PDB file of C-alpha atoms in Angstrom:
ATOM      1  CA  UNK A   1     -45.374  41.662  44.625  1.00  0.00           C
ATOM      2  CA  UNK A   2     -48.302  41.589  42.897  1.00  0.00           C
ATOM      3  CA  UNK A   3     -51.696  42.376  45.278  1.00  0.00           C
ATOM      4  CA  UNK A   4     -55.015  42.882  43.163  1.00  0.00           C
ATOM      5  CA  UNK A   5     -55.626  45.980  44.613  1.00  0.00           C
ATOM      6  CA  UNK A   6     -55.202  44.623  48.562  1.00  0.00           C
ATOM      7  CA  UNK A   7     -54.087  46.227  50.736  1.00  0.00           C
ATOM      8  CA  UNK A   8     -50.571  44.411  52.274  1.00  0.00           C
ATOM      9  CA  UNK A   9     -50.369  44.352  55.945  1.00  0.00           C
ATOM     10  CA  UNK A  10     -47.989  45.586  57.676  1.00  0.00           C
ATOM     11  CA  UNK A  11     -46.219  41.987  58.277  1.00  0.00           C
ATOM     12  CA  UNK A  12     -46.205  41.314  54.597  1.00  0.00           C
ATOM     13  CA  UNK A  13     -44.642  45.031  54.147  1.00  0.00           C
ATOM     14  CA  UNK A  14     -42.051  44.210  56.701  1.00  0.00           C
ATOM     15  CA  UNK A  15     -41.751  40.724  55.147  1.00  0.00           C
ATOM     16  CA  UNK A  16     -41.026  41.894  51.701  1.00  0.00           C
ATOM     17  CA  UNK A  17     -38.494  44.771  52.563  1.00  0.00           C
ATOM     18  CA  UNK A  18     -36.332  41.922  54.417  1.00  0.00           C
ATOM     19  CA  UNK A  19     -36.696  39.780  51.182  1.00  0.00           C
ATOM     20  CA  UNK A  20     -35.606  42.775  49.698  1.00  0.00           C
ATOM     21  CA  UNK A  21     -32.288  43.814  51.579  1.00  0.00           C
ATOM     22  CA  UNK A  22     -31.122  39.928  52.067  1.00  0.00           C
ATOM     23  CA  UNK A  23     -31.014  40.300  48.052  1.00  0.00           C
ATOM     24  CA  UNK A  24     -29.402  43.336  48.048  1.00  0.00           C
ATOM     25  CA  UNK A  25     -26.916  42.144  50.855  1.00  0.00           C
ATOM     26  CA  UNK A  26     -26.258  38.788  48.803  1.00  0.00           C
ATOM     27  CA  UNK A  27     -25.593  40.829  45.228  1.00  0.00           C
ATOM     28  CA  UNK A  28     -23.475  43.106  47.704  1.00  0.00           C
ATOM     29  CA  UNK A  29     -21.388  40.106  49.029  1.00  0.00           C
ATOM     30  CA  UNK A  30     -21.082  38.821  44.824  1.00  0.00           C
ATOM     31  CA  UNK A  31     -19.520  42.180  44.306  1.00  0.00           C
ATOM     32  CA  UNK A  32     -17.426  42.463  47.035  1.00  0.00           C
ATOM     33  CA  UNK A  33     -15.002  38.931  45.481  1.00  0.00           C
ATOM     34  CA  UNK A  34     -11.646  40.118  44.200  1.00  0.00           C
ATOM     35  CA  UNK A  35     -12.928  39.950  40.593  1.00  0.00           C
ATOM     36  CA  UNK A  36     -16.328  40.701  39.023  1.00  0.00           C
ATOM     37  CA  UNK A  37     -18.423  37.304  38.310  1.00  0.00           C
ATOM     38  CA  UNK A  38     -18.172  37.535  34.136  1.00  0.00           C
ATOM     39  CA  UNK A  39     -14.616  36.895  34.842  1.00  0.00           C
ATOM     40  CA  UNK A  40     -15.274  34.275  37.012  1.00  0.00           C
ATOM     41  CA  UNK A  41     -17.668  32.505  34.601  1.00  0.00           C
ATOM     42  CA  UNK A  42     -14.579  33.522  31.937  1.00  0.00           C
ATOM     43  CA  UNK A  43     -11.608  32.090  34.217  1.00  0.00           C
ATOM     44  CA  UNK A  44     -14.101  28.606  34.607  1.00  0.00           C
ATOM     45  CA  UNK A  45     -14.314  28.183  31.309  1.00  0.00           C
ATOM     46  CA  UNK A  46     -10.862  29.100  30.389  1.00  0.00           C
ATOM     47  CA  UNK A  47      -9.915  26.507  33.121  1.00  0.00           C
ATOM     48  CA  UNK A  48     -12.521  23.743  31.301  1.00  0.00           C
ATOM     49  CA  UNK A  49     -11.052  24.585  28.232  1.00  0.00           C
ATOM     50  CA  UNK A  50      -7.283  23.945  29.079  1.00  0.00           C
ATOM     51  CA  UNK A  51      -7.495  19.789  29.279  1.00  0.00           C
ATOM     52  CA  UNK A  52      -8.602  19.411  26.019  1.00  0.00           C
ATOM     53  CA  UNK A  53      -6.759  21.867  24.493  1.00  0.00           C
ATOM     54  CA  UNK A  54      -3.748  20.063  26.425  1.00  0.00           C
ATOM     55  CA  UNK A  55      -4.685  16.970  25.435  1.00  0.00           C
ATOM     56  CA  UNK A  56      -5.067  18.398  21.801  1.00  0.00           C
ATOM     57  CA  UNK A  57      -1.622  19.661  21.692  1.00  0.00           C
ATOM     58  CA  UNK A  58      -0.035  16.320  23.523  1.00  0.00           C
ATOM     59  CA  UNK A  59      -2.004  13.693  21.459  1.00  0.00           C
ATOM     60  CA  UNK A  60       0.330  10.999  19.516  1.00  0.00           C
ATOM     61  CA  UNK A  61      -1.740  12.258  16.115  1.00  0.00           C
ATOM     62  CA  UNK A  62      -4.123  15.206  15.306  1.00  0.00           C
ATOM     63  CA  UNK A  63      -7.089  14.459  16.965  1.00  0.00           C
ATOM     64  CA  UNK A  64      -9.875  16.882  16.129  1.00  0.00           C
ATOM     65  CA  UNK A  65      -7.771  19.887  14.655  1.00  0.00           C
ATOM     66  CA  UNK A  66      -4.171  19.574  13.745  1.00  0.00           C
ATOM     67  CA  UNK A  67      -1.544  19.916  16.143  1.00  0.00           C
ATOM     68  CA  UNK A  68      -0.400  23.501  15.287  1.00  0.00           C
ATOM     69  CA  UNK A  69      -3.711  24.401  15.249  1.00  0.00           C
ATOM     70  CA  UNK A  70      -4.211  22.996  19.000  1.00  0.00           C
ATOM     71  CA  UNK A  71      -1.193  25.145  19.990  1.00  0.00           C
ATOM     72  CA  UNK A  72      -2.959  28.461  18.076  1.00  0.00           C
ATOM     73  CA  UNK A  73      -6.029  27.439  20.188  1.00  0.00           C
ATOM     74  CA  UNK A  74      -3.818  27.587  23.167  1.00  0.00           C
ATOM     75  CA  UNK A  75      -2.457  30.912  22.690  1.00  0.00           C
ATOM     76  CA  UNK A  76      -5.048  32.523  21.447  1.00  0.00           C
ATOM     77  CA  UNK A  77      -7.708  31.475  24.683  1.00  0.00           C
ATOM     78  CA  UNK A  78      -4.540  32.609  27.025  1.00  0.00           C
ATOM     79  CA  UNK A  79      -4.070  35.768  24.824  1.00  0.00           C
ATOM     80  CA  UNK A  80      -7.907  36.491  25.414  1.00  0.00           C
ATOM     81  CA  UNK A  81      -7.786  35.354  29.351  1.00  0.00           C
ATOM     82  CA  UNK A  82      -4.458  37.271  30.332  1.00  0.00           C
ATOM     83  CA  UNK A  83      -6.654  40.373  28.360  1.00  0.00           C
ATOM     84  CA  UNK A  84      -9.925  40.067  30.433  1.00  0.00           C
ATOM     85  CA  UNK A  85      -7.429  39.558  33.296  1.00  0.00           C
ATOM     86  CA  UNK A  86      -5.997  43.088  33.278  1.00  0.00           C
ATOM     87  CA  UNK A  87      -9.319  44.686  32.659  1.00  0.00           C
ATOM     88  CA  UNK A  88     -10.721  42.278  35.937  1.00  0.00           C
ATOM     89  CA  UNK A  89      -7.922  43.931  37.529  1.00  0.00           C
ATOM     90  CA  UNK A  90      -8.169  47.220  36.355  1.00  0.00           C
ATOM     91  CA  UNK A  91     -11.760  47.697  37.302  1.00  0.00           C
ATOM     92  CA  UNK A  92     -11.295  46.095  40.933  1.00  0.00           C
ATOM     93  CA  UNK A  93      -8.447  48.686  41.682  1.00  0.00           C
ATOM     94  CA  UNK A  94     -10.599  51.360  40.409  1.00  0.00           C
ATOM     95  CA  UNK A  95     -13.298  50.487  42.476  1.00  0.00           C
ATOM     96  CA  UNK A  96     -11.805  49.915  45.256  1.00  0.00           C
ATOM     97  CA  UNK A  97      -8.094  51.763  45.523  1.00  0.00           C
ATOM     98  CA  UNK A  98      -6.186  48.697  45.579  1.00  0.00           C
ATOM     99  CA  UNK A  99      -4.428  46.285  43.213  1.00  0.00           C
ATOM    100  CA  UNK A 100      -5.565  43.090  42.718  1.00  0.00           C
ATOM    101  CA  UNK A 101      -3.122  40.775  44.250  1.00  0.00           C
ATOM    102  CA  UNK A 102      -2.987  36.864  45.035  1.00  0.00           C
ATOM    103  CA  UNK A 103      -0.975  37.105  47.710  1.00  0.00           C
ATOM    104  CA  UNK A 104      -3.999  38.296  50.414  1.00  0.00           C
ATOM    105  CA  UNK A 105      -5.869  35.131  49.038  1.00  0.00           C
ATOM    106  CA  UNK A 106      -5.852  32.526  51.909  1.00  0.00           C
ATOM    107  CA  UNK A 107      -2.615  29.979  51.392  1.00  0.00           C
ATOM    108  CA  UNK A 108      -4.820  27.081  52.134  1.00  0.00           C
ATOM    109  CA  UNK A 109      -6.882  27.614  49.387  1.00  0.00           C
ATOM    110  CA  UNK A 110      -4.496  28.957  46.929  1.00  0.00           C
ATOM    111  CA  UNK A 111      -1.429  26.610  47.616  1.00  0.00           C
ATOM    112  CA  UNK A 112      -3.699  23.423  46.893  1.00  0.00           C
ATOM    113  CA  UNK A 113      -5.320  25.208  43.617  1.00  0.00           C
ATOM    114  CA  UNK A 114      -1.662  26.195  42.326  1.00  0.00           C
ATOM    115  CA  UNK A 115      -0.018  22.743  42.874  1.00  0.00           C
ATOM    116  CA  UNK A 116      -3.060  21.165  42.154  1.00  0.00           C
ATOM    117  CA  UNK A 117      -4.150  22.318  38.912  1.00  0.00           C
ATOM    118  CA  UNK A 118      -1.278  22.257  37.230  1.00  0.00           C
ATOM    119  CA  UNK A 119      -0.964  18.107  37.524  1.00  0.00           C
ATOM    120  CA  UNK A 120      -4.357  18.000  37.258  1.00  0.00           C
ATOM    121  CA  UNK A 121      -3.700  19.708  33.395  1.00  0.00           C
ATOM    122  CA  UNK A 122      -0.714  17.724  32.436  1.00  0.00           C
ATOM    123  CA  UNK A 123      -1.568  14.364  34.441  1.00  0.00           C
ATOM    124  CA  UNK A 124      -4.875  14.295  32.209  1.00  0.00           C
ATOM    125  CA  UNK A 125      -2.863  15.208  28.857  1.00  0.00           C
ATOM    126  CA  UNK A 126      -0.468  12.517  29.572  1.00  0.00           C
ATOM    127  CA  UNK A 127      -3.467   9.760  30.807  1.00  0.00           C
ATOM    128  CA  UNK A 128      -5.029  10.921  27.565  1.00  0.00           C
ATOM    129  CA  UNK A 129      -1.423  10.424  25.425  1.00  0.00           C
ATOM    130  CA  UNK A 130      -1.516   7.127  27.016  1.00  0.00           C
ATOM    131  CA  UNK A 131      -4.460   5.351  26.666  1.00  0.00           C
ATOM    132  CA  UNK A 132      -6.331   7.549  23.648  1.00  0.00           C
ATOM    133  CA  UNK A 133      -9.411   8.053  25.813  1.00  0.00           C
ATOM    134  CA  UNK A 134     -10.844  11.179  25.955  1.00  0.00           C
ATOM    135  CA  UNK A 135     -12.787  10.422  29.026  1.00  0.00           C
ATOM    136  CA  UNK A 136      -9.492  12.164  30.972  1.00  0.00           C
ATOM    137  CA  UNK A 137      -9.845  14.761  29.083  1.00  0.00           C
ATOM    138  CA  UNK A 138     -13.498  15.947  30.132  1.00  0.00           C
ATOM    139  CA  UNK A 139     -13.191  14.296  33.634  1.00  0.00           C
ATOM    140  CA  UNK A 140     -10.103  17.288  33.846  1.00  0.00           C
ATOM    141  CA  UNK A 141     -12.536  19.694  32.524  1.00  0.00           C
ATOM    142  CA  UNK A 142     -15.015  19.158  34.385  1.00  0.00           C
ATOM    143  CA  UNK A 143     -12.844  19.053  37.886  1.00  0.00           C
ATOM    144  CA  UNK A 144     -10.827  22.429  36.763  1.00  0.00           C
ATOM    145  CA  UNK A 145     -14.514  24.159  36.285  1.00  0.00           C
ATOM    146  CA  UNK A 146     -15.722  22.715  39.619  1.00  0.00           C
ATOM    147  CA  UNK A 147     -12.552  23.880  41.353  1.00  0.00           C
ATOM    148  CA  UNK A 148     -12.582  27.269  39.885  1.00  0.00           C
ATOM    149  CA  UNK A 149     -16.424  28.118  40.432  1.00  0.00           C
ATOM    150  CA  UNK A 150     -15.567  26.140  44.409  1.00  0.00           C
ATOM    151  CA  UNK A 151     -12.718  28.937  44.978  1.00  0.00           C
ATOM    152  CA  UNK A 152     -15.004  31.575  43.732  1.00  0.00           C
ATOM    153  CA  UNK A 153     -17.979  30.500  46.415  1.00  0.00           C
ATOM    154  CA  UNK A 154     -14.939  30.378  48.936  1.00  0.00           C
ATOM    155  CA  UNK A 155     -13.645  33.264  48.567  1.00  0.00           C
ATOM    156  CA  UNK A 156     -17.040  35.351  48.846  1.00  0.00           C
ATOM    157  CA  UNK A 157     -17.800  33.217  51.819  1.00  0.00           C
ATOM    158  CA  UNK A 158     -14.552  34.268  53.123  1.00  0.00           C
ATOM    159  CA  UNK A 159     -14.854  37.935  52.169  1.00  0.00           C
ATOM    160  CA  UNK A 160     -18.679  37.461  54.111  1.00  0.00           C
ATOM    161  CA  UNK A 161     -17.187  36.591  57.031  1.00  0.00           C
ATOM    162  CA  UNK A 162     -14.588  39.562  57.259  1.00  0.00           C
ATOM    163  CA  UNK A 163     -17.189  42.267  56.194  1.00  0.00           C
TER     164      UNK A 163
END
């Protein structure tokens, strides 16, 4: 806080240090999720990338990138994910003493994403098969990045309300 050589009073003092430990508090509560937030931002956008890569691999002709090359795509992005996965993992445990596990996640949350996502994936590959409109493709991106980034915000909200 910048104050040209005035003084603060003691209200502004008091005012700032609050500012100061609701930001710590809220960087505290960002920590505290089950995985740091880079692989949060990485699982979104391995999540946004899936439909088209889908819809790569399940087109009728090579559309964008040959076929085999859609399925190299594929492997290597879940290659890299399942990677940054075990080191998500590995740094959670070591922070905090215990494995990183799915199960404690709320079912309410996590039986919706896992049924969910999956026909959301294939439903928009096969739409896309279909009718040869991309549109399903980045409508399925889009909705698989909103979901992911939506579980994220849940889950620290959740973890908030426990701590």
């Amino acid at each position: 806080m910048e104050t040209d050589g005035v003084a603060l009073t003691p209200e502004q003092a008091r005012s700032a240090l609050a500012d100061a430990e609701r930001v710590r508090a809220s960087a505290a509560e960002l920590s505290a999720a089950p995985w740091p937030t880079w692989f949060a931002v990485t699982l979104t956008l391995y999540v946004a990338a899936l439909p088209v890569t889908c819809g790569g691999i399940a087109a009728e002709a090579d559309w964008l990138l040959p076929r085999p090359a859609w399925l190299g795509v594929m492997l290597a992005i879940t290659a890299v994910y399942g990677a940054l996965l075990a080191v998500a993992a590995r740094a959670w445990r070591d922070r905090t003493g215990v494995a990183l596990r799915w199960d404690v996640l709320p079912k309410w949350a996590t039986v919706p994403l896992a049924a969910g996502l999956p026909v959301l994936l294939v439903g928009a590959a096969f739409a896309f098969r279909v009718t040869g409109r991309p549109g399903w493709l980045l409508a399925a991106s889009l909705i698989s990045a909103a979901v992911s980034v939506g579980f994220h915000l849940a889950f620290v909200r959740l973890h908030r309300k426990t701590a």
